[in-house]
């Protein structure tokens, strides 16, 4: 009899936890908009007619692409948050209309596209802009960031003197959020880290700290482990159309997120596209209604299935706002988008004349840091070609 009683006492907590897990579904208050293998997007009605949109992304099955405009100016030695102040460049990236970026992404990946959002904070509401904080794109730190609202020597507000910026790091298996060190550049300085963005913990966003936590459009992110194996394989992205940052973060907490929660660019430039629902939230015009300051953005995240692409191979490059002349012995970023399965070659031409073989073979990952060792003349152009088929190429006029 004692054996039976002891067995029941042992099993009771386990059975209770199973019953609670089955009876409480944190997604029960969300409406499903689309689910595919490895991703889902849900809608939740908030108070006063406001809405929240949740994306649950399994990084083992979905690819996250960083999309930036071409470089307009390298901003040499202007970086403030990588290798110390002035230790890295902070380029001006061409700001691109959200619809143009989405159409291009669908052109490259067609039915594999799941969603797209705007991402990094940016500094200038102009035809090209620097980014607020560092990002690493396929192994290259392409910006050192320039925000005056961060832990630099003379921030615009003393609150930011001692905050810890956060880095979201991801790969094909998992994601994590950790403290960022702007002097060493850790973890972005690690070779194993290929893609990462640096940003605020949600509670350090200026809208919360300096603007009394006003309700607005925001995007917050957290990571979650659901398979029991070490490492968070799920990335959760919550987009709200009229809520405070505290409310947005609390929605992720209720879904089980226990670690840090970060925020990315929001407000009027908030963008959320889904392949089934279309444009859910679009960037707004500025107050004057005369320009597209909040509709043209420098940095996006595209999410797509990793399955085989059925679209013809393409390499896409668009001209920056101004003609950029790469300078001898100074770094220059060559950026492009493609859907190739193989590598590319990168060459410098003057008309039909080959001037330099920049790289005979490199990964088709959309970024190459080039330091010319020769004088580059106006009128030269860079050609990126498929290594397998030289008839597939894109060109950038210098």
Short mmCIF file of C-alpha atoms in Angstrom, two decimals:
data_model
loop_
_atom_site.label_atom_id
_atom_site.label_comp_id
_atom_site.label_asym_id
_atom_site.label_seq_id
_atom_site.Cartn_x
_atom_site.Cartn_y
_atom_site.Cartn_z
CA UNK A 1 0.00 0.00 0.00
CA UNK A 2 2.84 2.39 0.89
CA UNK A 3 4.42 1.67 -2.49
CA UNK A 4 1.21 2.73 -4.29
CA UNK A 5 0.91 5.90 -2.20
CA UNK A 6 4.54 6.84 -2.84
CA UNK A 7 4.09 6.20 -6.57
CA UNK A 8 1.02 8.48 -6.66
CA UNK A 9 2.87 11.19 -4.76
CA UNK A 10 5.69 10.92 -7.27
CA UNK A 11 3.40 11.04 -10.33
CA UNK A 12 1.04 13.77 -9.09
CA UNK A 13 3.30 16.77 -9.93
CA UNK A 14 4.06 15.32 -13.36
CA UNK A 15 0.41 14.64 -14.16
CA UNK A 16 -0.58 18.09 -12.88
CA UNK A 17 1.98 19.81 -15.08
CA UNK A 18 0.82 17.83 -18.11
CA UNK A 19 -2.79 18.74 -17.41
CA UNK A 20 -1.90 22.44 -17.06
CA UNK A 21 0.14 22.37 -20.28
CA UNK A 22 -2.74 20.80 -22.17
CA UNK A 23 -5.42 23.06 -20.72
CA UNK A 24 -3.48 26.33 -21.17
CA UNK A 25 -2.47 27.31 -24.68
CA UNK A 26 -0.82 30.76 -24.78
CA UNK A 27 -1.80 31.08 -28.46
CA UNK A 28 -5.48 30.42 -27.81
CA UNK A 29 -6.24 34.15 -27.88
CA UNK A 30 -4.48 34.61 -31.25
CA UNK A 31 -6.01 34.24 -34.71
CA UNK A 32 -3.90 32.24 -37.16
CA UNK A 33 -3.14 34.16 -40.36
CA UNK A 34 -0.70 31.72 -41.98
CA UNK A 35 1.29 28.65 -41.03
CA UNK A 36 3.95 26.88 -43.04
CA UNK A 37 6.51 24.28 -42.11
CA UNK A 38 8.81 26.23 -39.79
CA UNK A 39 6.88 29.49 -39.39
CA UNK A 40 3.56 30.98 -38.42
CA UNK A 41 2.01 34.41 -38.10
CA UNK A 42 -0.83 35.21 -35.72
CA UNK A 43 -3.03 38.21 -34.92
CA UNK A 44 -4.24 39.25 -31.47
CA UNK A 45 -6.86 41.89 -30.70
CA UNK A 46 -5.72 44.28 -27.98
CA UNK A 47 -7.75 46.90 -26.10
CA UNK A 48 -9.23 49.94 -27.85
CA UNK A 49 -9.16 48.24 -31.24
CA UNK A 50 -5.39 47.86 -31.28
CA UNK A 51 -3.68 44.80 -32.71
CA UNK A 52 -0.57 42.69 -32.25
CA UNK A 53 1.03 40.39 -34.83
CA UNK A 54 3.22 37.51 -33.72
CA UNK A 55 5.67 35.68 -35.96
CA UNK A 56 7.11 32.39 -34.70
CA UNK A 57 10.18 31.45 -36.75
CA UNK A 58 11.97 28.09 -36.54
CA UNK A 59 15.53 28.89 -37.61
CA UNK A 60 16.17 25.28 -38.54
CA UNK A 61 13.68 25.62 -41.38
CA UNK A 62 13.60 29.31 -42.30
CA UNK A 63 16.30 31.56 -43.69
CA UNK A 64 16.66 35.14 -42.45
CA UNK A 65 18.16 37.54 -45.01
CA UNK A 66 19.47 41.01 -44.18
CA UNK A 67 18.74 43.46 -46.98
CA UNK A 68 20.44 46.85 -47.19
CA UNK A 69 20.68 49.52 -49.84
CA UNK A 70 23.95 50.02 -51.70
CA UNK A 71 26.67 52.17 -50.13
CA UNK A 72 26.49 55.88 -50.90
CA UNK A 73 29.40 56.97 -48.69
CA UNK A 74 31.68 54.77 -46.59
CA UNK A 75 31.72 57.05 -43.55
CA UNK A 76 35.32 56.09 -42.78
CA UNK A 77 36.27 56.31 -39.09
CA UNK A 78 32.74 57.46 -38.20
CA UNK A 79 31.67 54.27 -36.43
CA UNK A 80 31.03 54.70 -32.70
CA UNK A 81 30.17 51.19 -31.53
CA UNK A 82 32.67 48.75 -33.04
CA UNK A 83 36.33 48.63 -32.00
CA UNK A 84 35.73 51.84 -30.05
CA UNK A 85 34.74 55.29 -31.27
CA UNK A 86 36.26 55.99 -34.67
CA UNK A 87 37.54 52.45 -34.96
CA UNK A 88 35.33 51.36 -37.85
CA UNK A 89 33.39 52.79 -40.76
CA UNK A 90 29.71 53.70 -40.69
CA UNK A 91 28.45 53.82 -44.29
CA UNK A 92 25.48 55.69 -45.69
CA UNK A 93 23.19 53.04 -47.16
CA UNK A 94 20.69 53.89 -49.86
CA UNK A 95 17.19 54.02 -48.37
CA UNK A 96 14.83 51.88 -50.41
CA UNK A 97 11.05 51.99 -50.69
CA UNK A 98 9.45 49.13 -48.77
CA UNK A 99 7.39 48.01 -51.77
CA UNK A 100 10.46 47.98 -54.01
CA UNK A 101 12.37 45.80 -51.55
CA UNK A 102 9.47 43.38 -51.13
CA UNK A 103 8.91 43.07 -54.88
CA UNK A 104 12.60 42.40 -55.39
CA UNK A 105 12.61 39.76 -52.65
CA UNK A 106 9.61 38.01 -54.22
CA UNK A 107 11.33 38.24 -57.59
CA UNK A 108 14.30 36.36 -56.17
CA UNK A 109 12.47 33.77 -54.04
CA UNK A 110 8.82 33.69 -55.20
CA UNK A 111 6.74 31.16 -53.23
CA UNK A 112 9.50 30.63 -50.68
CA UNK A 113 8.93 34.12 -49.21
CA UNK A 114 7.17 34.14 -45.85
CA UNK A 115 7.48 37.69 -44.51
CA UNK A 116 9.47 40.90 -44.32
CA UNK A 117 10.00 43.60 -41.69
CA UNK A 118 12.06 46.77 -41.33
CA UNK A 119 14.89 46.29 -38.86
CA UNK A 120 17.78 48.56 -37.86
CA UNK A 121 17.34 52.04 -36.45
CA UNK A 122 18.75 54.68 -38.79
CA UNK A 123 20.11 58.19 -38.37
CA UNK A 124 19.20 60.40 -41.35
CA UNK A 125 15.79 60.80 -43.00
CA UNK A 126 17.42 61.32 -46.37
CA UNK A 127 18.03 59.40 -49.60
CA UNK A 128 20.78 57.51 -47.79
CA UNK A 129 21.37 56.96 -44.09
CA UNK A 130 23.82 55.65 -41.55
CA UNK A 131 22.63 52.96 -39.16
CA UNK A 132 22.37 53.61 -35.44
CA UNK A 133 24.22 50.48 -34.29
CA UNK A 134 26.48 47.79 -35.77
CA UNK A 135 25.26 44.94 -37.91
CA UNK A 136 27.14 41.93 -39.21
CA UNK A 137 26.11 40.59 -42.60
CA UNK A 138 27.32 37.16 -43.67
CA UNK A 139 30.63 37.47 -41.85
CA UNK A 140 31.33 41.19 -42.45
CA UNK A 141 30.64 43.98 -39.94
CA UNK A 142 29.23 46.48 -42.43
CA UNK A 143 28.52 49.32 -39.99
CA UNK A 144 29.92 50.61 -36.73
CA UNK A 145 26.79 52.63 -35.97
CA UNK A 146 26.52 56.34 -35.14
CA UNK A 147 23.61 56.85 -32.72
CA UNK A 148 23.99 59.69 -30.19
CA UNK A 149 21.69 57.72 -27.85
CA UNK A 150 24.05 55.01 -26.70
CA UNK A 151 27.01 54.33 -24.39
CA UNK A 152 29.49 56.74 -25.98
CA UNK A 153 31.65 59.44 -24.39
CA UNK A 154 29.15 62.22 -24.96
CA UNK A 155 25.63 60.82 -25.46
CA UNK A 156 22.74 63.21 -26.01
CA UNK A 157 21.23 62.06 -22.73
CA UNK A 158 23.21 60.98 -19.66
CA UNK A 159 20.96 57.94 -19.17
CA UNK A 160 22.70 56.29 -22.14
CA UNK A 161 26.22 56.63 -20.72
CA UNK A 162 26.16 53.24 -19.03
CA UNK A 163 23.51 51.13 -20.73
CA UNK A 164 24.37 47.74 -22.22
CA UNK A 165 23.45 47.39 -25.86
CA UNK A 166 22.24 43.96 -26.92
CA UNK A 167 23.22 41.76 -29.86
CA UNK A 168 20.81 39.36 -31.57
CA UNK A 169 22.88 36.59 -33.15
CA UNK A 170 21.46 33.83 -35.34
CA UNK A 171 22.49 30.97 -37.57
CA UNK A 172 20.80 28.04 -39.30
CA UNK A 173 20.02 26.29 -36.00
CA UNK A 174 19.37 28.83 -33.27
CA UNK A 175 19.39 32.45 -32.06
CA UNK A 176 20.46 34.15 -28.87
CA UNK A 177 20.49 37.65 -27.36
CA UNK A 178 23.51 38.75 -25.34
CA UNK A 179 25.34 41.83 -24.05
CA UNK A 180 27.28 43.74 -26.69
CA UNK A 181 30.74 45.24 -26.04
CA UNK A 182 31.34 48.26 -28.27
CA UNK A 183 35.09 48.35 -27.52
CA UNK A 184 35.99 44.75 -28.37
CA UNK A 185 33.02 44.27 -30.69
CA UNK A 186 32.05 41.02 -28.96
CA UNK A 187 30.24 38.91 -30.06
CA UNK A 188 30.37 40.41 -33.57
CA UNK A 189 34.17 40.10 -33.60
CA UNK A 190 33.90 36.30 -33.40
CA UNK A 191 34.48 34.39 -36.64
CA UNK A 192 31.71 31.95 -35.79
CA UNK A 193 29.16 34.79 -35.73
CA UNK A 194 27.99 35.42 -39.30
CA UNK A 195 24.80 37.43 -38.84
CA UNK A 196 23.92 39.76 -35.99
CA UNK A 197 22.27 43.08 -35.22
CA UNK A 198 23.04 45.37 -32.29
CA UNK A 199 20.17 47.27 -30.72
CA UNK A 200 18.42 48.28 -27.49
CA UNK A 201 16.94 46.14 -24.79
CA UNK A 202 13.30 47.19 -25.10
CA UNK A 203 13.41 49.00 -21.75
CA UNK A 204 16.27 51.25 -22.97
CA UNK A 205 14.48 52.47 -26.10
CA UNK A 206 14.31 56.31 -26.10
CA UNK A 207 10.53 56.12 -26.53
CA UNK A 208 10.33 54.49 -23.09
CA UNK A 209 13.16 56.34 -21.36
CA UNK A 210 12.72 59.85 -22.75
CA UNK A 211 9.13 59.88 -24.04
CA UNK A 212 7.34 58.37 -21.03
CA UNK A 213 6.70 54.94 -22.61
CA UNK A 214 4.25 56.29 -25.15
CA UNK A 215 2.00 53.96 -27.12
CA UNK A 216 3.15 53.57 -30.72
CA UNK A 217 4.04 51.04 -33.38
CA UNK A 218 6.88 48.82 -32.17
CA UNK A 219 8.63 45.59 -33.03
CA UNK A 220 10.12 43.52 -30.21
CA UNK A 221 11.95 40.19 -30.39
CA UNK A 222 12.80 37.31 -28.10
CA UNK A 223 14.01 33.72 -28.41
CA UNK A 224 12.44 30.51 -27.18
CA UNK A 225 13.42 26.88 -26.74
CA UNK A 226 10.61 24.43 -27.49
CA UNK A 227 12.37 21.15 -28.36
CA UNK A 228 14.18 20.62 -25.04
CA UNK A 229 17.59 20.54 -26.73
CA UNK A 230 20.11 23.18 -25.62
CA UNK A 231 19.76 26.37 -27.68
CA UNK A 232 16.77 28.54 -28.62
CA UNK A 233 15.64 27.43 -32.05
CA UNK A 234 12.67 29.81 -32.21
CA UNK A 235 12.76 33.55 -32.90
CA UNK A 236 9.59 35.39 -31.86
CA UNK A 237 8.81 38.76 -33.47
CA UNK A 238 5.94 40.80 -32.02
CA UNK A 239 4.66 43.80 -34.00
CA UNK A 240 2.12 46.09 -32.34
CA UNK A 241 0.24 48.88 -34.04
CA UNK A 242 -0.57 50.95 -30.93
CA UNK A 243 0.84 49.80 -27.60
CA UNK A 244 3.63 50.62 -25.17
CA UNK A 245 6.93 48.80 -25.23
CA UNK A 246 6.09 47.30 -21.85
CA UNK A 247 2.84 45.90 -23.24
CA UNK A 248 4.57 44.53 -26.33
CA UNK A 249 7.28 42.84 -24.25
CA UNK A 250 4.69 41.45 -21.85
CA UNK A 251 3.00 39.68 -24.76
CA UNK A 252 6.27 37.80 -25.41
CA UNK A 253 6.69 36.99 -21.71
CA UNK A 254 3.25 35.38 -21.68
CA UNK A 255 4.35 33.18 -24.57
CA UNK A 256 7.27 31.85 -22.53
CA UNK A 257 10.16 34.15 -23.44
CA UNK A 258 12.43 34.32 -20.39
CA UNK A 259 15.63 35.93 -21.67
CA UNK A 260 16.31 39.43 -22.94
CA UNK A 261 13.78 41.14 -25.20
CA UNK A 262 15.07 43.63 -27.76
CA UNK A 263 13.43 46.23 -29.94
CA UNK A 264 14.22 47.24 -33.51
CA UNK A 265 13.12 50.21 -35.63
CA UNK A 266 9.47 51.13 -35.08
CA UNK A 267 7.22 54.18 -35.07
CA UNK A 268 6.22 55.56 -38.44
CA UNK A 269 8.68 53.37 -40.33
CA UNK A 270 7.21 50.10 -38.99
CA UNK A 271 6.70 47.59 -41.78
CA UNK A 272 5.21 44.11 -41.72
CA UNK A 273 4.53 42.06 -44.86
CA UNK A 274 3.28 38.49 -45.03
CA UNK A 275 3.08 36.43 -48.20
CA UNK A 276 -0.54 35.44 -47.56
CA UNK A 277 -1.93 38.59 -45.92
CA UNK A 278 0.11 41.10 -47.94
CA UNK A 279 1.09 44.44 -46.39
CA UNK A 280 -0.19 44.32 -42.81
CA UNK A 281 1.50 47.49 -41.52
CA UNK A 282 3.15 49.95 -43.90
CA UNK A 283 5.46 52.90 -43.22
CA UNK A 284 3.74 56.28 -43.11
CA UNK A 285 4.50 59.53 -44.88
CA UNK A 286 6.06 62.31 -42.84
CA UNK A 287 3.92 65.09 -41.41
CA UNK A 288 4.44 67.29 -44.45
CA UNK A 289 3.14 64.51 -46.74
CA UNK A 290 5.68 65.82 -49.26
CA UNK A 291 8.39 63.20 -48.98
CA UNK A 292 8.75 59.54 -48.20
CA UNK A 293 11.11 59.90 -45.24
CA UNK A 294 9.58 57.01 -43.31
CA UNK A 295 8.74 54.85 -46.33
CA UNK A 296 12.28 54.53 -47.68
CA UNK A 297 14.38 52.51 -45.23
CA UNK A 298 18.01 51.31 -45.24
CA UNK A 299 17.77 47.87 -43.60
CA UNK A 300 15.20 45.06 -43.75
CA UNK A 301 14.88 41.42 -42.69
CA UNK A 302 13.39 38.97 -45.17
CA UNK A 303 12.24 35.52 -44.04
CA UNK A 304 11.88 32.62 -46.45
CA UNK A 305 11.73 28.84 -46.62
CA UNK A 306 15.04 27.05 -47.10
CA UNK A 307 13.59 24.65 -49.65
CA UNK A 308 14.90 24.61 -53.23
CA UNK A 309 14.15 27.81 -55.12
CA UNK A 310 12.15 27.49 -58.35
CA UNK A 311 13.04 30.93 -59.74
CA UNK A 312 15.62 31.56 -62.46
CA UNK A 313 19.00 32.63 -61.00
CA UNK A 314 19.52 36.39 -60.79
CA UNK A 315 22.04 38.90 -59.45
CA UNK A 316 20.57 42.30 -58.55
CA UNK A 317 22.37 45.57 -57.84
CA UNK A 318 20.92 49.06 -57.81
CA UNK A 319 22.92 52.27 -58.17
CA UNK A 320 23.39 54.28 -54.97
CA UNK A 321 22.07 57.83 -54.79
CA UNK A 322 25.42 59.33 -55.77
CA UNK A 323 28.19 57.80 -57.81
CA UNK A 324 30.69 56.36 -55.35
CA UNK A 325 34.33 56.22 -56.29
CA UNK A 326 36.22 53.55 -54.38
CA UNK A 327 39.50 54.99 -53.14
CA UNK A 328 42.94 53.43 -53.21
CA UNK A 329 43.91 51.68 -49.95
CA UNK A 330 40.53 52.40 -48.33
CA UNK A 331 37.81 49.79 -47.69
CA UNK A 332 34.71 49.75 -49.85
CA UNK A 333 31.66 47.49 -49.48
CA UNK A 334 30.31 45.77 -52.57
CA UNK A 335 26.68 44.76 -51.88
CA UNK A 336 24.24 42.83 -54.03
CA UNK A 337 21.29 40.40 -53.82
CA UNK A 338 21.09 37.05 -55.56
CA UNK A 339 19.41 33.64 -55.47
CA UNK A 340 22.31 31.58 -56.75
CA UNK A 341 23.22 28.15 -55.47
CA UNK A 342 26.89 28.60 -56.34
CA UNK A 343 29.68 31.15 -55.95
CA UNK A 344 30.34 34.40 -57.79
CA UNK A 345 33.32 36.21 -59.27
CA UNK A 346 33.86 39.96 -58.85
CA UNK A 347 35.80 41.96 -61.44
CA UNK A 348 36.62 45.60 -62.19
CA UNK A 349 36.20 46.81 -65.78
CA UNK A 350 36.76 49.89 -67.87
CA UNK A 351 34.35 49.28 -70.72
CA UNK A 352 35.33 45.89 -72.13
CA UNK A 353 38.79 46.04 -70.58
CA UNK A 354 39.41 43.99 -67.43
CA UNK A 355 41.24 46.20 -64.92
CA UNK A 356 41.35 43.92 -61.87
CA UNK A 357 40.14 40.51 -60.82
CA UNK A 358 38.80 41.55 -57.40
CA UNK A 359 37.85 37.99 -56.47
CA UNK A 360 38.00 35.04 -58.83
CA UNK A 361 35.64 33.08 -56.58
CA UNK A 362 33.73 34.04 -53.45
CA UNK A 363 30.47 33.08 -51.76
CA UNK A 364 27.24 34.40 -53.26
CA UNK A 365 26.27 35.94 -49.95
CA UNK A 366 25.70 39.54 -51.01
CA UNK A 367 28.70 41.25 -49.41
CA UNK A 368 32.37 41.68 -50.19
CA UNK A 369 34.76 44.11 -48.51
CA UNK A 370 37.24 45.35 -51.11
CA UNK A 371 40.29 47.53 -50.52
CA UNK A 372 41.60 48.69 -53.94
CA UNK A 373 45.37 48.70 -54.27
CA UNK A 374 45.16 50.73 -57.49
CA UNK A 375 43.62 54.09 -58.38
CA UNK A 376 40.00 53.65 -59.42
CA UNK A 377 38.79 56.04 -62.13
CA UNK A 378 35.29 57.40 -62.67
CA UNK A 379 33.49 55.31 -65.28
CA UNK A 380 34.91 51.98 -64.12
CA UNK A 381 32.30 49.42 -63.13
CA UNK A 382 32.19 46.38 -60.89
CA UNK A 383 30.66 43.22 -62.33
CA UNK A 384 29.46 40.37 -60.10
CA UNK A 385 28.93 37.19 -62.13
CA UNK A 386 27.81 33.67 -61.40
CA UNK A 387 30.93 31.52 -61.23
CA UNK A 388 29.09 28.77 -63.14
CA UNK A 389 27.44 31.00 -65.77
CA UNK A 390 29.09 34.31 -66.62
CA UNK A 391 25.93 35.40 -68.49
CA UNK A 392 24.23 35.86 -65.09
CA UNK A 393 25.61 39.09 -63.65
CA UNK A 394 24.93 42.47 -62.11
CA UNK A 395 26.91 45.70 -62.49
CA UNK A 396 27.67 48.71 -60.34
CA UNK A 397 28.86 51.88 -62.06
CA UNK A 398 31.60 53.82 -60.25
#
